[in-house]
PDB file of C-alpha atoms in Angstrom:
ATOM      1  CA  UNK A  22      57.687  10.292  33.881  1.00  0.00           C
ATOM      2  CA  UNK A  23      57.179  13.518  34.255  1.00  0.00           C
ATOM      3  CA  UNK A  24      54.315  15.477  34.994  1.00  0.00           C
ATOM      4  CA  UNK A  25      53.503  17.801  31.581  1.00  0.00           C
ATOM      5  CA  UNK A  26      53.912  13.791  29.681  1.00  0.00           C
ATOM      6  CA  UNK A  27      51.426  12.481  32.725  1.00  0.00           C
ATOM      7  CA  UNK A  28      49.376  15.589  31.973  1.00  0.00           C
ATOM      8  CA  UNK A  29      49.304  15.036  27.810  1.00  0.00           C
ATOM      9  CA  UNK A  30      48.718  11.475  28.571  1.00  0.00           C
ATOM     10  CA  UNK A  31      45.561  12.242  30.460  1.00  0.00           C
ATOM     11  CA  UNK A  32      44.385  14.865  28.312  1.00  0.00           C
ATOM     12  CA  UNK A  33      44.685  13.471  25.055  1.00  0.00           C
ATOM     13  CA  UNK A  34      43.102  10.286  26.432  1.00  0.00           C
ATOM     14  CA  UNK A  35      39.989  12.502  27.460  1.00  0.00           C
ATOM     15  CA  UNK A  36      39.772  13.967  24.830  1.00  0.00           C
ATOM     16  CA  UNK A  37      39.735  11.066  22.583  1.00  0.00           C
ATOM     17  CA  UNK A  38      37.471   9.195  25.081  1.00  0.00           C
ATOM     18  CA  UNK A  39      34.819  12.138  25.385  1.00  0.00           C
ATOM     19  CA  UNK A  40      35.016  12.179  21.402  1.00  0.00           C
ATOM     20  CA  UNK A  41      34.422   8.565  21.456  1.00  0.00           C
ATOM     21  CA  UNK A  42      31.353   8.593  24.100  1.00  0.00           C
ATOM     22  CA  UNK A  43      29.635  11.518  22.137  1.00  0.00           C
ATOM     23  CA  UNK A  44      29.981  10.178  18.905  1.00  0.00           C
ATOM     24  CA  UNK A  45      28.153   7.186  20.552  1.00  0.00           C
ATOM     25  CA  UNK A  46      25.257   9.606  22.444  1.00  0.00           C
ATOM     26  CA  UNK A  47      25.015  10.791  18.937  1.00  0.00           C
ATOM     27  CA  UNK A  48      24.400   7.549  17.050  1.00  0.00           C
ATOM     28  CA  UNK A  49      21.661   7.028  20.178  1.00  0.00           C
ATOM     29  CA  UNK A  50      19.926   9.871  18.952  1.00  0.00           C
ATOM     30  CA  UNK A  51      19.780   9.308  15.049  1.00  0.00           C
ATOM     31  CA  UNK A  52      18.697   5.554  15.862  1.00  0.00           C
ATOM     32  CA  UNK A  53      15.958   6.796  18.041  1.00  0.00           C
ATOM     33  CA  UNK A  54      14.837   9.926  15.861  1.00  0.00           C
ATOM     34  CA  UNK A  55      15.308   6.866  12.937  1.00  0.00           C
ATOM     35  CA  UNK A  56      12.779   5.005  14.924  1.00  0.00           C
ATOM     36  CA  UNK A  57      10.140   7.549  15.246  1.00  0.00           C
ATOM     37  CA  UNK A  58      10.378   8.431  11.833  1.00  0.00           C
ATOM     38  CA  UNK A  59       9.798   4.992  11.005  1.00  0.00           C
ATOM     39  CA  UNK A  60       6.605   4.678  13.389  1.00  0.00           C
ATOM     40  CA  UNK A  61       5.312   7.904  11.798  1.00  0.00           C
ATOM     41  CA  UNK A  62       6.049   5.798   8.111  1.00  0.00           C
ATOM     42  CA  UNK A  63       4.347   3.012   9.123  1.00  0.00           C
ATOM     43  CA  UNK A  64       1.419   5.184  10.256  1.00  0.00           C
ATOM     44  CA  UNK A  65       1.028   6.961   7.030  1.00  0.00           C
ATOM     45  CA  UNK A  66       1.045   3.819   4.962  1.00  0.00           C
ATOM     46  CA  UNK A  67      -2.252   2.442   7.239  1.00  0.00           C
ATOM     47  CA  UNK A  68      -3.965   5.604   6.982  1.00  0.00           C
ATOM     48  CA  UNK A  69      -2.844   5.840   3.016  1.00  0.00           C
ATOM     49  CA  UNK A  70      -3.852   2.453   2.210  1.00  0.00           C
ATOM     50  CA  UNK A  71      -7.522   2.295   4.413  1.00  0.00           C
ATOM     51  CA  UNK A  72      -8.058   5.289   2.291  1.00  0.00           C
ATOM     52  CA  UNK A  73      -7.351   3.724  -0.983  1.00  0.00           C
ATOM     53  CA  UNK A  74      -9.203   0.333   0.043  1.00  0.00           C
ATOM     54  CA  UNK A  75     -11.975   2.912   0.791  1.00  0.00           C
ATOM     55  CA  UNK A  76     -11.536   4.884  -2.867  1.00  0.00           C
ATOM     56  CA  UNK A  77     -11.661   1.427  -4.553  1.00  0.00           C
ATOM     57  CA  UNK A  78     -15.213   0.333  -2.363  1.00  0.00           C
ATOM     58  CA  UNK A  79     -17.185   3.474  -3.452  1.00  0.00           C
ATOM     59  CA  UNK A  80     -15.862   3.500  -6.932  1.00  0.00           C
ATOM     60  CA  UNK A  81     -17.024  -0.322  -7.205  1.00  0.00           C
ATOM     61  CA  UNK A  82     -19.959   1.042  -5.078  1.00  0.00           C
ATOM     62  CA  UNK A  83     -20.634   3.659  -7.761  1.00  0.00           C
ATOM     63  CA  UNK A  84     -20.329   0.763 -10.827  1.00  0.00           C
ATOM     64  CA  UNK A  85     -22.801  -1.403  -9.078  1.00  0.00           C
ATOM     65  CA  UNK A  86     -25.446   1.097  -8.387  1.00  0.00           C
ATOM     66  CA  UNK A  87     -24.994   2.356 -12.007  1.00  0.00           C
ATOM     67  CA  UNK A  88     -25.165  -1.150 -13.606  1.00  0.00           C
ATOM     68  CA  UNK A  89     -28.179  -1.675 -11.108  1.00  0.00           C
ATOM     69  CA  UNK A  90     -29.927   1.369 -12.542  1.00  0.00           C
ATOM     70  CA  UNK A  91     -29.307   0.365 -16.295  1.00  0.00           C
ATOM     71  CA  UNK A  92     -30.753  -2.868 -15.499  1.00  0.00           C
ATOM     72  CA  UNK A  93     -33.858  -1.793 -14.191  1.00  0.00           C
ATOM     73  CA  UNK A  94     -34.228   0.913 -16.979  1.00  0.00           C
ATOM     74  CA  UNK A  95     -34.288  -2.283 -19.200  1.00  0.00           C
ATOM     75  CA  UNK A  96     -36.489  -4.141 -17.426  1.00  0.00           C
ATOM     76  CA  UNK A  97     -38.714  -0.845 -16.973  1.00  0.00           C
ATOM     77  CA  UNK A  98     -38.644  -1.061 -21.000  1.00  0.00           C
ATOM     78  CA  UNK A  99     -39.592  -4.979 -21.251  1.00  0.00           C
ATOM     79  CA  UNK A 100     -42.374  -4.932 -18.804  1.00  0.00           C
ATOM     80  CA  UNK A 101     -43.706  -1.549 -21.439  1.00  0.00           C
ATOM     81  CA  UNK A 102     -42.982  -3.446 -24.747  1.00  0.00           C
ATOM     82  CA  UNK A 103     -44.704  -6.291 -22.924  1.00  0.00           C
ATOM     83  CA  UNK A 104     -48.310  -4.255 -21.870  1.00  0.00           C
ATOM     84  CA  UNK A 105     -48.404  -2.422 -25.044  1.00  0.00           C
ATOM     85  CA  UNK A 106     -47.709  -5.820 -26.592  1.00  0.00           C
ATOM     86  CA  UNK A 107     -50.828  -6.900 -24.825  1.00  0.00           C
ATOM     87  CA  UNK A 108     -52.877  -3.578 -25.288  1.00  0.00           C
ATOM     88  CA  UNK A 109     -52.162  -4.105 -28.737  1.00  0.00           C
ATOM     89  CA  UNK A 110     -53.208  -7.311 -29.213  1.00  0.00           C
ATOM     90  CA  UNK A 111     -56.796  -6.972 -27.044  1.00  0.00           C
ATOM     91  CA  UNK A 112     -57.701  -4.232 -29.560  1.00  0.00           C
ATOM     92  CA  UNK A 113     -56.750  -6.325 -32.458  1.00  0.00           C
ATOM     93  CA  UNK A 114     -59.036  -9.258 -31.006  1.00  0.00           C
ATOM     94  CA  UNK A 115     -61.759  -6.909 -30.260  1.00  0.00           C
ATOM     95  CA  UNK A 116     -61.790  -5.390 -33.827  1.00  0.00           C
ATOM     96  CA  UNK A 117     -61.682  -8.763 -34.933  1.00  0.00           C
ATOM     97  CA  UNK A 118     -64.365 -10.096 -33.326  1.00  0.00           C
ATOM     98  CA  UNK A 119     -66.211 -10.983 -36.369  1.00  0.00           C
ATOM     99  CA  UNK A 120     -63.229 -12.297 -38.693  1.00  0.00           C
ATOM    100  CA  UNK A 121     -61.791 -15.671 -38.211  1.00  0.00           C
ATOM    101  CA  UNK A 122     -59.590 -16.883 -35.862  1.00  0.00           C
ATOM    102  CA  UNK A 123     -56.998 -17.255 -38.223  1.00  0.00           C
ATOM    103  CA  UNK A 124     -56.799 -13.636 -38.959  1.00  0.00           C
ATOM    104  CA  UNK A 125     -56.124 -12.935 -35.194  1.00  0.00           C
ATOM    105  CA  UNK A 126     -53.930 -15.604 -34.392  1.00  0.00           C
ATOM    106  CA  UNK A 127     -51.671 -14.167 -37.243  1.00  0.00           C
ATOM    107  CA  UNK A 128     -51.729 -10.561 -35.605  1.00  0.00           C
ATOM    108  CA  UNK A 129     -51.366 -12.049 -32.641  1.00  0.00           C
ATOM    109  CA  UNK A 130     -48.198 -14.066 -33.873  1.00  0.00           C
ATOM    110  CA  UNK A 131     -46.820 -11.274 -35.211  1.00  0.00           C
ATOM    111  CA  UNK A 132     -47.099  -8.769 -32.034  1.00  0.00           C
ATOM    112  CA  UNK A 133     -45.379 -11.659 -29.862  1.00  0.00           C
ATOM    113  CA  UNK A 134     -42.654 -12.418 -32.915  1.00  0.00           C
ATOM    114  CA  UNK A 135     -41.786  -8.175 -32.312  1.00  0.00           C
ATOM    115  CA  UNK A 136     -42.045  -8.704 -28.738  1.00  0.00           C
ATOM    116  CA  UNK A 137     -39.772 -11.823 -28.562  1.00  0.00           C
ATOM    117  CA  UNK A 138     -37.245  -9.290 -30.827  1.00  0.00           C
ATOM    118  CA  UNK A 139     -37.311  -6.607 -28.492  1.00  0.00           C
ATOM    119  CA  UNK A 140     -36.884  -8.886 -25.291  1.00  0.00           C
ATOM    120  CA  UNK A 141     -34.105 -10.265 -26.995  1.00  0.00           C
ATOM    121  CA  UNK A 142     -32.284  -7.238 -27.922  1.00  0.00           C
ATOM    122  CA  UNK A 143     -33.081  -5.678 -24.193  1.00  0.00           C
ATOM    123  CA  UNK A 144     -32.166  -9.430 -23.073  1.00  0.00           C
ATOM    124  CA  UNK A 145     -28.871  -8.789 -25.032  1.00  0.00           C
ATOM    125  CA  UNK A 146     -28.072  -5.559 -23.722  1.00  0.00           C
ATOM    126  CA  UNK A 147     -28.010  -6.143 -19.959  1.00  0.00           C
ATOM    127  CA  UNK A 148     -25.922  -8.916 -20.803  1.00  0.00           C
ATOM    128  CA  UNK A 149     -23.356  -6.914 -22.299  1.00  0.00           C
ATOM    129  CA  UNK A 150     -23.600  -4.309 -19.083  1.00  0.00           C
ATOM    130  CA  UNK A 151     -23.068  -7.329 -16.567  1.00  0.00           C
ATOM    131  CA  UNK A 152     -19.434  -8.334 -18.746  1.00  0.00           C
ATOM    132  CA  UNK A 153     -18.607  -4.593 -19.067  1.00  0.00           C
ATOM    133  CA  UNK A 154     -19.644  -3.988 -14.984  1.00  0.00           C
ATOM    134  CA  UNK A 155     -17.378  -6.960 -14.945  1.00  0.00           C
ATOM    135  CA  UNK A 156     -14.386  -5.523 -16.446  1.00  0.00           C
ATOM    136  CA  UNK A 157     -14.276  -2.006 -15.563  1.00  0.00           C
ATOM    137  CA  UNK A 158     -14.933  -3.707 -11.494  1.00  0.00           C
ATOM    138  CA  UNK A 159     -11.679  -5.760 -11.810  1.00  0.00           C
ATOM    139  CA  UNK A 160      -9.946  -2.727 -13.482  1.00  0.00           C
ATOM    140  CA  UNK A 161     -10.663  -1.203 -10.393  1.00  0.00           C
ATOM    141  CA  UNK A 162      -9.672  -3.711  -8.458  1.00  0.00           C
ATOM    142  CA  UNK A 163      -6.090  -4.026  -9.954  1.00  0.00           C
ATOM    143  CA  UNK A 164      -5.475  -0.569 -10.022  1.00  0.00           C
ATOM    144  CA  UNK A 165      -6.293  -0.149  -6.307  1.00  0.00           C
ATOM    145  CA  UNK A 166      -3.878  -3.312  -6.166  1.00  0.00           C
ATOM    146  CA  UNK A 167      -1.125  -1.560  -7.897  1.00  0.00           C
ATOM    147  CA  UNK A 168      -1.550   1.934  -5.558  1.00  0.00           C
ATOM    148  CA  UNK A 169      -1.657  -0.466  -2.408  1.00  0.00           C
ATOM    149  CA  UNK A 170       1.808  -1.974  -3.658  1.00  0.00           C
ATOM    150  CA  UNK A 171       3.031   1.461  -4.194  1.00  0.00           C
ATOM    151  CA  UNK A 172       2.067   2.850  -1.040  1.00  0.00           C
ATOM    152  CA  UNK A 173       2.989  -0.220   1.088  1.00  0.00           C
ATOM    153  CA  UNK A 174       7.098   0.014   0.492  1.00  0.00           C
ATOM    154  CA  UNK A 175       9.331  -1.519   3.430  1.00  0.00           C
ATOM    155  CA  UNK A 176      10.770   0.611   5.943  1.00  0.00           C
ATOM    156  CA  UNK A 177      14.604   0.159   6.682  1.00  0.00           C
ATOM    157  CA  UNK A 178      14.932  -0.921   9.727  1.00  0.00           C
ATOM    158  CA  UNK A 179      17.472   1.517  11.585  1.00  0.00           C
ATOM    159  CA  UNK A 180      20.898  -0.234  12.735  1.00  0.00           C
ATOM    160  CA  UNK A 181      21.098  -0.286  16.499  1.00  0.00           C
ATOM    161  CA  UNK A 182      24.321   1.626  17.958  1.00  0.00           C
ATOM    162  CA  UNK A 183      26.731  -0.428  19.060  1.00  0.00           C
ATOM    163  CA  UNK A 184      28.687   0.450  22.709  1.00  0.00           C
ATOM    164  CA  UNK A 185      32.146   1.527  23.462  1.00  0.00           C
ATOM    165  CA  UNK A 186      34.226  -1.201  21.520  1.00  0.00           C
ATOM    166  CA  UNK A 187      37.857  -1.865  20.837  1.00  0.00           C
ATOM    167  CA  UNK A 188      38.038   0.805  18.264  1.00  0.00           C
ATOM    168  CA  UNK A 189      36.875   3.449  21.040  1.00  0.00           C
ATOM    169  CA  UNK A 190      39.352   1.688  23.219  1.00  0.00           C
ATOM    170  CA  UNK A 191      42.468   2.064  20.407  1.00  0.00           C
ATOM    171  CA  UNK A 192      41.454   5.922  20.030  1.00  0.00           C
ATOM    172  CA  UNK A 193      41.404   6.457  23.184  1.00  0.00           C
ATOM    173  CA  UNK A 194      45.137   5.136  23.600  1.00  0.00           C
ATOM    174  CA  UNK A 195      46.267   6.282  20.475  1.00  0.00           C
ATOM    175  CA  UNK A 196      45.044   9.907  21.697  1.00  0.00           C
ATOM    176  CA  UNK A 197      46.764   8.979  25.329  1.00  0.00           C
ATOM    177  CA  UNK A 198      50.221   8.580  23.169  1.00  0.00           C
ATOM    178  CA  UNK A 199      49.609  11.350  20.760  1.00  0.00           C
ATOM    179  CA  UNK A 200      49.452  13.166  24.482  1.00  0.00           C
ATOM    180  CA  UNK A 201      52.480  11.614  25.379  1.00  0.00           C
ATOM    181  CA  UNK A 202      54.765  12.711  22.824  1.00  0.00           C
ATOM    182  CA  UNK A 203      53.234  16.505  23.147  1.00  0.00           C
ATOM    183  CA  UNK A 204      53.568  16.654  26.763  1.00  0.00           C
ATOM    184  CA  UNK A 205      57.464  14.770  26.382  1.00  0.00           C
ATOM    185  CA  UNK A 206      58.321  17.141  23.385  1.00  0.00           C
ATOM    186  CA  UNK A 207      57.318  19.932  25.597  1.00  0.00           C
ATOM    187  CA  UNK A 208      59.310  18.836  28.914  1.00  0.00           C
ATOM    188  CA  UNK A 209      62.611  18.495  27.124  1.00  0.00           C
ATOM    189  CA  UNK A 210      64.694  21.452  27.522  1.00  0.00           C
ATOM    190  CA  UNK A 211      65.770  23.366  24.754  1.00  0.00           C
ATOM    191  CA  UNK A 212      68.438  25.230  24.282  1.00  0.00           C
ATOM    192  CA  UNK A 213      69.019  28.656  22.519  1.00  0.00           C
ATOM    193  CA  UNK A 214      71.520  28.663  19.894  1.00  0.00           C
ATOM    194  CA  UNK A 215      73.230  31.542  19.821  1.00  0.00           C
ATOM    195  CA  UNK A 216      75.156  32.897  16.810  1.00  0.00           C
ATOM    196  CA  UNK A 217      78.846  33.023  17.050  1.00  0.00           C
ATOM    197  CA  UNK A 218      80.662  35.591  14.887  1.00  0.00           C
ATOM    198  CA  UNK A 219      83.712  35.197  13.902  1.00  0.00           C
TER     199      UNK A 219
END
Protein backbone atom coordinates (compact mmCIF):
# COMPACT_ATOMS: atom_id res chain seq x y z
CA UNK A 1 0.00 0.00 0.00
CA UNK A 2 1.06 3.05 -0.61
CA UNK A 3 1.21 6.02 1.32
CA UNK A 4 -1.45 8.77 -0.43
CA UNK A 5 -4.12 5.21 -0.14
CA UNK A 6 -2.70 4.90 3.74
CA UNK A 7 -3.25 8.66 3.91
CA UNK A 8 -7.12 8.59 2.28
CA UNK A 9 -7.67 5.63 4.42
CA UNK A 10 -6.93 7.58 7.55
CA UNK A 11 -8.53 10.63 6.56
CA UNK A 12 -11.70 9.57 5.36
CA UNK A 13 -11.96 7.34 8.44
CA UNK A 14 -11.56 10.63 10.61
CA UNK A 15 -13.56 12.27 9.05
CA UNK A 16 -16.39 9.93 9.14
CA UNK A 17 -15.53 9.07 12.80
CA UNK A 18 -15.40 12.86 14.00
CA UNK A 19 -18.85 13.18 12.01
CA UNK A 20 -20.04 10.24 13.86
CA UNK A 21 -18.82 11.42 17.53
CA UNK A 22 -20.36 14.98 16.95
CA UNK A 23 -23.48 13.93 15.70
CA UNK A 24 -23.54 11.97 19.04
CA UNK A 25 -22.24 15.25 21.35
CA UNK A 26 -25.10 16.74 19.51
CA UNK A 27 -27.92 14.33 20.35
CA UNK A 28 -26.30 14.82 24.19
CA UNK A 29 -27.22 18.25 23.98
CA UNK A 30 -30.89 18.18 22.54
CA UNK A 31 -31.63 15.27 25.18
CA UNK A 32 -30.35 17.42 27.93
CA UNK A 33 -31.81 20.90 26.69
CA UNK A 34 -35.09 18.25 26.11
CA UNK A 35 -34.79 17.58 29.75
CA UNK A 36 -34.75 21.00 31.09
CA UNK A 37 -37.44 21.99 29.02
CA UNK A 38 -39.36 19.29 30.39
CA UNK A 39 -38.51 20.25 34.18
CA UNK A 40 -39.48 23.84 33.31
CA UNK A 41 -43.07 21.98 31.82
CA UNK A 42 -43.59 20.20 34.69
CA UNK A 43 -43.05 23.35 36.77
CA UNK A 44 -45.54 25.40 34.97
CA UNK A 45 -48.26 22.81 35.18
CA UNK A 46 -47.84 22.88 39.39
CA UNK A 47 -47.80 26.48 39.49
CA UNK A 48 -50.84 26.55 36.70
CA UNK A 49 -52.88 24.09 38.40
CA UNK A 50 -52.32 25.42 42.43
CA UNK A 51 -53.55 28.51 40.80
CA UNK A 52 -56.64 27.11 39.32
CA UNK A 53 -57.37 24.86 42.54
CA UNK A 54 -56.99 28.33 44.17
CA UNK A 55 -59.52 30.22 41.42
CA UNK A 56 -62.03 27.37 42.04
CA UNK A 57 -61.71 27.82 46.32
CA UNK A 58 -62.51 31.60 46.26
CA UNK A 59 -65.10 31.35 43.60
CA UNK A 60 -66.85 28.52 45.83
CA UNK A 61 -65.65 30.87 48.67
CA UNK A 62 -67.54 33.74 47.03
CA UNK A 63 -70.96 31.33 46.46
CA UNK A 64 -70.93 30.37 50.06
CA UNK A 65 -70.59 33.73 51.59
CA UNK A 66 -73.27 34.97 49.12
CA UNK A 67 -75.74 32.10 49.83
CA UNK A 68 -74.79 32.78 53.60
CA UNK A 69 -75.84 36.40 53.24
CA UNK A 70 -79.22 35.58 51.40
CA UNK A 71 -79.96 33.30 54.13
CA UNK A 72 -79.64 35.55 56.85
CA UNK A 73 -81.48 38.37 54.88
CA UNK A 74 -84.37 35.78 55.10
CA UNK A 75 -84.13 34.97 58.38
CA UNK A 76 -83.62 38.86 59.17
CA UNK A 77 -87.22 39.02 57.36
CA UNK A 78 -88.90 36.00 59.47
CA UNK A 79 -87.74 37.09 62.82
CA UNK A 80 -89.61 40.93 61.45
CA UNK A 81 -92.81 39.23 60.06
CA UNK A 82 -92.63 37.33 63.34
CA UNK A 83 -92.45 40.68 65.99
CA UNK A 84 -94.77 42.64 63.94
CA UNK A 85 -96.85 39.46 63.93
CA UNK A 86 -96.74 39.76 67.66
CA UNK A 87 -96.96 43.68 67.89
CA UNK A 88 -99.90 43.21 65.94
CA UNK A 89 -101.61 40.89 67.75
CA UNK A 90 -100.91 42.63 71.52
CA UNK A 91 -102.70 45.70 70.10
CA UNK A 92 -105.51 43.69 68.79
CA UNK A 93 -105.89 42.00 72.38
CA UNK A 94 -105.57 45.25 74.06
CA UNK A 95 -108.31 46.94 71.90
CA UNK A 96 -110.21 44.01 72.56
CA UNK A 97 -110.14 43.90 75.96
CA UNK A 98 -113.77 44.24 76.40
CA UNK A 99 -115.10 41.94 73.42
CA UNK A 100 -115.10 38.25 73.72
CA UNK A 101 -112.56 35.95 73.45
CA UNK A 102 -113.80 34.66 70.41
CA UNK A 103 -113.36 37.84 68.58
CA UNK A 104 -109.57 37.81 69.48
CA UNK A 105 -108.81 34.37 69.06
CA UNK A 106 -110.10 34.87 65.40
CA UNK A 107 -107.65 37.94 64.85
CA UNK A 108 -105.32 36.18 66.46
CA UNK A 109 -105.81 33.07 64.08
CA UNK A 110 -105.70 35.03 61.32
CA UNK A 111 -102.28 37.08 62.06
CA UNK A 112 -100.54 33.54 62.72
CA UNK A 113 -102.46 31.91 59.41
CA UNK A 114 -100.41 35.21 57.41
CA UNK A 115 -97.49 34.53 59.44
CA UNK A 116 -97.38 30.71 58.83
CA UNK A 117 -97.74 32.01 54.81
CA UNK A 118 -94.94 34.20 54.93
CA UNK A 119 -92.59 31.69 56.88
CA UNK A 120 -93.47 29.36 54.37
CA UNK A 121 -92.77 31.29 51.35
CA UNK A 122 -89.31 32.69 53.11
CA UNK A 123 -89.04 28.85 54.27
CA UNK A 124 -89.39 28.09 50.47
CA UNK A 125 -87.02 30.47 49.22
CA UNK A 126 -83.83 29.57 51.10
CA UNK A 127 -84.59 26.24 50.05
CA UNK A 128 -84.41 26.98 46.55
CA UNK A 129 -80.92 29.10 47.24
CA UNK A 130 -79.34 25.95 49.07
CA UNK A 131 -80.22 23.61 45.51
CA UNK A 132 -79.15 26.57 43.31
CA UNK A 133 -75.74 27.20 45.78
CA UNK A 134 -75.71 23.53 45.06
CA UNK A 135 -75.54 23.58 41.42
CA UNK A 136 -73.72 26.56 40.43
CA UNK A 137 -70.84 24.97 43.44
CA UNK A 138 -70.50 21.70 41.42
CA UNK A 139 -70.49 23.75 38.13
CA UNK A 140 -67.59 25.14 39.55
CA UNK A 141 -66.22 22.28 40.56
CA UNK A 142 -66.31 20.51 37.09
CA UNK A 143 -65.17 23.30 35.28
CA UNK A 144 -62.06 23.69 37.48
CA UNK A 145 -61.94 19.78 36.75
CA UNK A 146 -61.97 20.24 33.09
CA UNK A 147 -59.07 23.30 33.20
CA UNK A 148 -56.99 20.94 35.61
CA UNK A 149 -57.25 18.14 32.79
CA UNK A 150 -56.31 20.67 30.28
CA UNK A 151 -53.48 22.04 31.98
CA UNK A 152 -52.12 18.71 33.34
CA UNK A 153 -51.07 17.10 29.65
CA UNK A 154 -48.08 14.45 29.74
CA UNK A 155 -44.72 15.44 28.93
CA UNK A 156 -42.79 13.22 26.32
CA UNK A 157 -40.28 11.83 27.84
CA UNK A 158 -37.01 12.66 25.72
CA UNK A 159 -35.23 9.44 24.11
CA UNK A 160 -31.83 8.95 25.68
CA UNK A 161 -28.81 9.04 23.02
CA UNK A 162 -27.53 6.02 22.33
CA UNK A 163 -23.33 5.56 22.08
CA UNK A 164 -21.09 4.87 19.22
CA UNK A 165 -22.82 1.68 17.66
CA UNK A 166 -22.28 -0.50 14.65
CA UNK A 167 -23.74 2.02 12.35
CA UNK A 168 -20.96 4.64 13.57
CA UNK A 169 -18.61 1.74 13.20
CA UNK A 170 -19.86 0.92 9.26
CA UNK A 171 -19.47 4.83 8.49
CA UNK A 172 -16.54 5.03 9.76
CA UNK A 173 -15.18 2.12 7.41
CA UNK A 174 -17.21 2.91 4.65
CA UNK A 175 -15.55 6.56 4.86
CA UNK A 176 -11.96 4.62 5.46
CA UNK A 177 -12.72 2.89 1.82
CA UNK A 178 -14.29 5.84 0.20
CA UNK A 179 -10.54 7.18 1.34
CA UNK A 180 -9.07 4.34 -0.13
CA UNK A 181 -10.19 4.50 -3.55
CA UNK A 182 -9.39 8.53 -3.56
CA UNK A 183 -6.02 8.17 -2.25
CA UNK A 184 -5.46 4.76 -4.88
CA UNK A 185 -7.13 6.75 -7.81
CA UNK A 186 -4.75 9.47 -7.03
CA UNK A 187 -1.39 7.28 -6.73
CA UNK A 188 -1.86 5.64 -10.09
CA UNK A 189 0.09 7.27 -12.70
CA UNK A 190 -1.42 8.73 -15.53
CA UNK A 191 -0.33 9.21 -18.60
CA UNK A 192 -0.71 12.14 -21.14
CA UNK A 193 -2.12 11.25 -24.36
CA UNK A 194 -0.74 13.03 -26.84
CA UNK A 195 -2.32 13.63 -30.27
CA UNK A 196 -0.72 12.03 -33.20
CA UNK A 197 -1.24 13.68 -36.61
CA UNK A 198 -1.10 12.03 -39.38
Amino acid sequence: MCSIELAGLALGAASSGASAIGARQQAKAQYQAQLQQNEMQRRYQAQAAAAERQRALRQMTGERMQQAQQEEAIGRQTRERELATQAAVGLEQARDRGVAGQSVTAVMGEYLANLGAAREALGRQQELIGVGKGFALEDIGLASQQRLISIDQPISTPIRPRGLGIQDVLSVATGGLQGYQLGSSLSKPTVPKTKTTG
